[in-house]
CSV table of C-alpha atoms in Angstrom, one decimal:
chain,number,residue,atom,x,y,z
A,1,UNK,CA,0.0,0.0,0.0
A,2,UNK,CA,1.4,3.4,-1.0
A,3,UNK,CA,1.8,6.0,1.8
A,4,UNK,CA,0.0,8.5,-0.3
A,5,UNK,CA,-3.1,6.4,0.1
A,6,UNK,CA,-3.0,6.2,3.9
A,7,UNK,CA,-5.3,8.7,5.5
A,8,UNK,CA,-4.4,8.1,9.1
A,9,UNK,CA,-3.1,5.8,11.8
A,10,UNK,CA,-4.7,7.3,14.8
A,11,UNK,CA,-6.7,5.3,17.3
A,12,UNK,CA,-5.0,2.0,16.3
A,13,UNK,CA,-6.9,2.0,13.0
A,14,UNK,CA,-5.5,2.2,9.5
A,15,UNK,CA,-7.6,4.2,7.1
A,16,UNK,CA,-7.2,4.3,3.3
A,17,UNK,CA,-8.6,6.9,1.0
A,18,UNK,CA,-8.5,7.0,-2.8
A,19,UNK,CA,-8.7,10.4,-4.5
A,20,UNK,CA,-12.2,11.8,-4.5
A,21,UNK,CA,-13.6,9.1,-2.2
A,22,UNK,CA,-14.5,8.8,1.5
A,23,UNK,CA,-12.0,7.0,3.8
A,24,UNK,CA,-12.2,3.2,4.3
A,25,UNK,CA,-11.5,1.5,7.6
A,26,UNK,CA,-8.9,-1.2,7.1
A,27,UNK,CA,-8.0,-2.6,10.5
A,28,UNK,CA,-8.1,-2.1,14.3
A,29,UNK,CA,-6.7,-4.2,17.1
A,30,UNK,CA,-10.2,-5.5,17.7
A,31,UNK,CA,-11.8,-5.8,14.3
A,32,UNK,CA,-11.1,-7.6,11.0
A,33,UNK,CA,-10.5,-5.6,7.8
A,34,UNK,CA,-13.7,-4.3,6.3
A,35,UNK,CA,-12.2,-4.3,2.8
A,36,UNK,CA,-10.4,-7.6,2.1
A,37,UNK,CA,-10.1,-9.3,5.5
A,38,UNK,CA,-6.3,-9.3,5.3
A,39,UNK,CA,-4.3,-8.6,8.5
A,40,UNK,CA,-2.6,-5.2,8.2
A,41,UNK,CA,0.5,-4.5,10.2
A,42,UNK,CA,0.4,-1.1,11.9
A,43,UNK,CA,3.7,0.2,13.2
A,44,UNK,CA,3.6,2.2,16.5
A,45,UNK,CA,5.6,5.0,14.8
A,46,UNK,CA,3.1,5.4,12.0
A,47,UNK,CA,2.3,9.1,11.4
A,48,UNK,CA,-0.6,11.0,9.9
A,49,UNK,CA,-0.5,11.7,6.1
A,50,UNK,CA,-3.6,13.4,4.8
A,51,UNK,CA,-4.3,13.4,1.1
A,52,UNK,CA,-6.5,16.5,1.5
A,53,UNK,CA,-3.5,18.7,2.1
A,54,UNK,CA,-3.5,19.0,5.9
A,55,UNK,CA,0.2,19.3,7.0
A,56,UNK,CA,1.5,16.6,9.3
A,57,UNK,CA,2.5,19.2,11.9
A,58,UNK,CA,-1.1,20.4,12.2
A,59,UNK,CA,-2.2,16.8,12.8
A,60,UNK,CA,0.3,16.4,15.5
A,61,UNK,CA,-1.1,19.5,17.3
A,62,UNK,CA,-4.5,17.6,17.6
A,63,UNK,CA,-6.5,19.8,15.3
A,64,UNK,CA,-9.6,18.1,14.1
A,65,UNK,CA,-9.6,18.3,10.3
A,66,UNK,CA,-12.4,17.1,8.0
A,67,UNK,CA,-10.3,14.0,7.3
A,68,UNK,CA,-10.1,13.3,11.1
A,69,UNK,CA,-13.8,13.8,11.5
A,70,UNK,CA,-14.4,11.2,8.8
A,71,UNK,CA,-12.1,8.8,10.6
A,72,UNK,CA,-14.0,9.4,13.9
A,73,UNK,CA,-17.3,8.8,12.1
A,74,UNK,CA,-15.9,5.5,10.7
A,75,UNK,CA,-14.6,4.3,14.1
A,76,UNK,CA,-17.6,5.3,16.3
A,77,UNK,CA,-20.0,2.5,15.2
A,78,UNK,CA,-17.3,-0.1,15.8
A,79,UNK,CA,-16.5,1.3,19.2
A,80,UNK,CA,-20.2,1.3,20.1
A,81,UNK,CA,-20.4,-2.3,19.0
A,82,UNK,CA,-17.5,-3.2,21.4
A,83,UNK,CA,-19.2,-1.4,24.3
A,84,UNK,CA,-22.5,-2.9,23.5
A,85,UNK,CA,-20.9,-6.3,23.5
A,86,UNK,CA,-19.6,-5.6,27.0
A,87,UNK,CA,-23.1,-4.7,28.1
A,88,UNK,CA,-24.5,-8.0,26.7
A,89,UNK,CA,-21.7,-10.0,28.4
A,90,UNK,CA,-22.6,-8.4,31.8
A,91,UNK,CA,-19.2,-6.7,32.2
A,92,UNK,CA,-20.9,-3.3,32.7
A,93,UNK,CA,-23.6,-2.8,35.3
A,94,UNK,CA,-26.6,-0.4,35.5
A,95,UNK,CA,-25.5,2.9,37.0
A,96,UNK,CA,-21.8,2.3,36.6
A,97,UNK,CA,-19.7,5.3,35.7
A,98,UNK,CA,-17.6,5.0,32.6
A,99,UNK,CA,-14.1,6.4,32.6
A,100,UNK,CA,-13.2,8.1,29.4
A,101,UNK,CA,-9.5,7.8,30.1
A,102,UNK,CA,-9.7,4.1,30.9
A,103,UNK,CA,-11.8,3.2,27.9
A,104,UNK,CA,-9.8,5.3,25.4
A,105,UNK,CA,-6.6,3.6,26.7
A,106,UNK,CA,-8.3,0.2,26.6
A,107,UNK,CA,-9.5,0.5,23.0
A,108,UNK,CA,-6.4,2.6,21.9
A,109,UNK,CA,-8.6,5.3,20.6
A,110,UNK,CA,-8.9,9.1,21.0
A,111,UNK,CA,-11.4,10.6,23.3
A,112,UNK,CA,-13.1,12.2,20.4
A,113,UNK,CA,-13.8,8.8,18.8
A,114,UNK,CA,-15.0,7.4,22.2
A,115,UNK,CA,-17.3,10.4,22.8
A,116,UNK,CA,-19.0,9.8,19.4
A,117,UNK,CA,-19.5,6.2,20.3
A,118,UNK,CA,-21.0,7.3,23.6
A,119,UNK,CA,-23.4,9.6,21.7
A,120,UNK,CA,-24.6,6.6,19.6
A,121,UNK,CA,-25.2,4.5,22.7
A,122,UNK,CA,-26.9,7.3,24.5
A,123,UNK,CA,-29.3,7.6,21.6
A,124,UNK,CA,-30.0,3.9,22.0
A,125,UNK,CA,-30.8,4.3,25.6
A,126,UNK,CA,-27.9,2.2,26.8
A,127,UNK,CA,-25.9,5.1,28.3
A,128,UNK,CA,-26.8,8.4,29.9
A,129,UNK,CA,-24.9,11.6,30.4
A,130,UNK,CA,-25.0,13.6,33.6
A,131,UNK,CA,-23.7,17.2,33.4
A,132,UNK,CA,-20.5,17.7,35.4
A,133,UNK,CA,-20.4,14.0,36.3
A,134,UNK,CA,-19.8,12.1,33.1
A,135,UNK,CA,-21.2,9.1,31.3
A,136,UNK,CA,-23.0,6.3,33.1
A,137,UNK,CA,-24.5,3.0,32.1
A,138,UNK,CA,-28.3,3.4,32.0
A,139,UNK,CA,-30.6,1.8,34.5
A,140,UNK,CA,-33.7,0.3,32.8
A,141,UNK,CA,-37.1,1.6,33.9
A,142,UNK,CA,-40.1,-0.6,34.6
A,143,UNK,CA,-41.8,0.5,31.4
A,144,UNK,CA,-38.7,-0.3,29.3
A,145,UNK,CA,-38.5,-3.8,30.9
A,146,UNK,CA,-42.1,-4.5,30.0
A,147,UNK,CA,-41.5,-3.2,26.5
A,148,UNK,CA,-38.4,-5.4,26.1
A,149,UNK,CA,-40.2,-8.6,27.0
A,150,UNK,CA,-43.2,-7.7,24.7
A,151,UNK,CA,-40.7,-7.3,21.8
A,152,UNK,CA,-39.0,-10.6,22.8
A,153,UNK,CA,-42.3,-12.5,22.7
A,154,UNK,CA,-43.1,-11.1,19.3
A,155,UNK,CA,-39.7,-11.8,17.8
A,156,UNK,CA,-38.4,-15.0,19.5
A,157,UNK,CA,-41.6,-17.0,19.7
A,158,UNK,CA,-42.4,-16.3,16.0
A,159,UNK,CA,-38.8,-17.2,15.0
A,160,UNK,CA,-39.0,-20.5,17.0
A,161,UNK,CA,-42.5,-21.4,15.7
A,162,UNK,CA,-41.3,-21.1,12.1
A,163,UNK,CA,-37.8,-22.4,12.6
A,164,UNK,CA,-36.1,-25.1,10.5
A,165,UNK,CA,-34.9,-27.7,13.0
A,166,UNK,CA,-31.6,-28.2,11.2
A,167,UNK,CA,-30.7,-24.5,10.9
A,168,UNK,CA,-27.0,-23.8,11.7
A,169,UNK,CA,-28.1,-21.7,14.7
A,170,UNK,CA,-29.4,-24.8,16.4
A,171,UNK,CA,-25.8,-26.0,16.9
A,172,UNK,CA,-25.1,-22.7,18.7
A,173,UNK,CA,-28.1,-23.2,20.9
A,174,UNK,CA,-26.8,-26.7,21.8
A,175,UNK,CA,-23.3,-25.3,22.5
A,176,UNK,CA,-24.8,-22.6,24.7
A,177,UNK,CA,-26.9,-25.1,26.7
A,178,UNK,CA,-23.8,-27.4,27.3
A,179,UNK,CA,-21.6,-24.4,28.3
A,180,UNK,CA,-24.3,-23.1,30.7
A,181,UNK,CA,-24.6,-26.5,32.4
A,182,UNK,CA,-20.9,-26.6,33.0
A,183,UNK,CA,-20.9,-23.0,34.4
A,184,UNK,CA,-23.9,-23.8,36.6
A,185,UNK,CA,-21.9,-26.6,38.2
A,186,UNK,CA,-19.1,-24.2,38.9
A,187,UNK,CA,-21.7,-21.5,40.1
A,188,UNK,CA,-20.3,-19.1,37.6
A,189,UNK,CA,-23.6,-17.3,37.2
A,190,UNK,CA,-22.2,-14.5,35.0
A,191,UNK,CA,-21.1,-17.1,32.5
A,192,UNK,CA,-24.5,-18.8,32.7
A,193,UNK,CA,-26.1,-15.5,32.0
A,194,UNK,CA,-23.9,-14.9,29.0
A,195,UNK,CA,-24.6,-18.3,27.5
A,196,UNK,CA,-28.3,-17.6,28.0
A,197,UNK,CA,-27.9,-14.5,25.8
A,198,UNK,CA,-26.1,-16.6,23.2
A,199,UNK,CA,-29.0,-19.1,23.2
A,200,UNK,CA,-31.7,-16.5,22.7
A,201,UNK,CA,-29.7,-14.6,20.0
A,202,UNK,CA,-29.4,-17.9,18.1
A,203,UNK,CA,-33.2,-18.3,18.2
A,204,UNK,CA,-33.5,-14.9,16.5
A,205,UNK,CA,-30.8,-15.9,13.9
A,206,UNK,CA,-33.1,-18.7,12.7
A,207,UNK,CA,-35.3,-15.9,11.1
A,208,UNK,CA,-32.4,-15.3,8.7
A,209,UNK,CA,-32.6,-11.5,8.9
A,210,UNK,CA,-29.5,-9.4,9.4
A,211,UNK,CA,-31.7,-6.4,10.3
A,212,UNK,CA,-33.5,-8.4,12.9
A,213,UNK,CA,-30.2,-9.6,14.3
A,214,UNK,CA,-28.9,-6.1,14.6
A,215,UNK,CA,-32.1,-4.9,16.3
A,216,UNK,CA,-32.0,-7.8,18.7
A,217,UNK,CA,-28.4,-7.0,19.7
A,218,UNK,CA,-29.6,-3.6,21.0
A,219,UNK,CA,-32.5,-5.3,22.8
A,220,UNK,CA,-30.1,-7.9,24.3
A,221,UNK,CA,-27.9,-5.1,25.7
A,222,UNK,CA,-31.0,-3.5,27.4
A,223,UNK,CA,-32.1,-7.0,28.6
A,224,UNK,CA,-28.7,-7.7,30.2
A,225,UNK,CA,-28.9,-4.4,32.1
A,226,UNK,CA,-32.3,-5.4,33.5
A,227,UNK,CA,-30.6,-8.7,34.7
A,228,UNK,CA,-28.1,-6.6,36.5
A,229,UNK,CA,-30.8,-5.3,38.8
A,230,UNK,CA,-31.0,-8.6,40.6
A,231,UNK,CA,-28.9,-8.9,43.7
A,232,UNK,CA,-28.9,-12.7,43.4
A,233,UNK,CA,-28.0,-13.8,39.8
A,234,UNK,CA,-28.5,-17.5,40.7
A,235,UNK,CA,-32.2,-16.8,41.3
A,236,UNK,CA,-32.5,-15.5,37.7
A,237,UNK,CA,-30.3,-17.8,35.8
A,238,UNK,CA,-30.4,-21.3,37.5
A,239,UNK,CA,-33.9,-22.3,36.5
A,240,UNK,CA,-33.5,-21.4,32.9
A,241,UNK,CA,-30.6,-23.7,32.0
A,242,UNK,CA,-32.9,-26.7,32.0
A,243,UNK,CA,-35.8,-24.7,30.4
A,244,UNK,CA,-33.5,-23.8,27.6
A,245,UNK,CA,-32.5,-27.4,27.2
A,246,UNK,CA,-36.2,-28.5,27.1
A,247,UNK,CA,-37.0,-25.9,24.4
A,248,UNK,CA,-34.1,-27.1,22.4
A,249,UNK,CA,-35.2,-30.7,22.7
A,250,UNK,CA,-38.6,-29.8,21.3
A,251,UNK,CA,-37.0,-27.9,18.4
A,252,UNK,CA,-34.6,-30.7,17.5
A,253,UNK,CA,-37.6,-33.1,17.5
A,254,UNK,CA,-39.3,-30.9,14.9
A,255,UNK,CA,-42.0,-29.7,17.4
A,256,UNK,CA,-41.5,-26.0,16.7
A,257,UNK,CA,-44.9,-24.8,17.9
A,258,UNK,CA,-44.5,-26.7,21.2
A,259,UNK,CA,-41.1,-25.1,21.6
A,260,UNK,CA,-42.5,-21.7,20.9
A,261,UNK,CA,-45.3,-22.2,23.4
A,262,UNK,CA,-42.8,-23.2,26.1
A,263,UNK,CA,-40.7,-20.1,25.3
A,264,UNK,CA,-43.7,-17.8,25.7
A,265,UNK,CA,-44.4,-19.2,29.2
A,266,UNK,CA,-40.7,-19.0,30.0
A,267,UNK,CA,-40.5,-15.3,29.0
A,268,UNK,CA,-43.5,-14.5,31.1
A,269,UNK,CA,-41.9,-16.1,34.1
A,270,UNK,CA,-38.6,-14.3,33.5
A,271,UNK,CA,-40.4,-11.0,33.1
A,272,UNK,CA,-42.1,-11.4,36.5
A,273,UNK,CA,-38.8,-12.2,38.1
A,274,UNK,CA,-37.0,-9.1,36.7
A,275,UNK,CA,-40.0,-6.8,37.5
A,276,UNK,CA,-40.1,-8.2,41.1
A,277,UNK,CA,-36.4,-7.3,41.5
A,278,UNK,CA,-37.0,-3.9,40.1
A,279,UNK,CA,-39.8,-3.2,42.6
A,280,UNK,CA,-37.3,-4.0,45.4
A,281,UNK,CA,-34.8,-1.3,44.3
A,282,UNK,CA,-34.7,1.4,47.0
């Protein structure tokens, strides 16, 4: 790759731009190339070189050029996806304050890029900004919990009722059940919760809709935040390991409607558990 085609190396990302086109994200430490899936080696000493005529010394002074703004816009959705993934994994808790300095160092990105990712997640209702205090993980409201479960019943039950029993996602459901059983034996309830999220995401995948998968990822992040309201994670997760297994057995036997009916009752029970925990919050 010629240096003249490299737009920037800031934030641990390599960005390429052809004349008259918008920048293209090549690689970060955490993502695969969006262009050709080849690994791109990025040297620590890599410097800015802007094809739009911005001198390198101005880039070093931290001035935000149009090219840099394009880079930030390209990085922000990827950063938001990383943070959303941490929410789904239960690594971030409701009400937790997010350190800009720590996260920017963790992701090897600038604060400007991180703030844009924060803005996207705030718009989704996953984060909230408090003036003079900073950015916090959102705490779900009772209304949002009820809405999340209503959406889950509409999406998951329909996907399961119309599922193909030999869909590739079924193997992921089986792997999630097996992993959850092992984690239950070790009383690793956070892992059990994460495998539960994998199980339900796989149900949605059987609808074969990328848009639906992306939408469910946002719902899943809000759902995991609602799980974080429970002081005793065992109370929430322990009963559902065997229920997930029972639903899977019905699906593998080709009894998709029976599996969907079991899931609807399951979601109603889960909703009541989470709402009861919410009502006990001081």
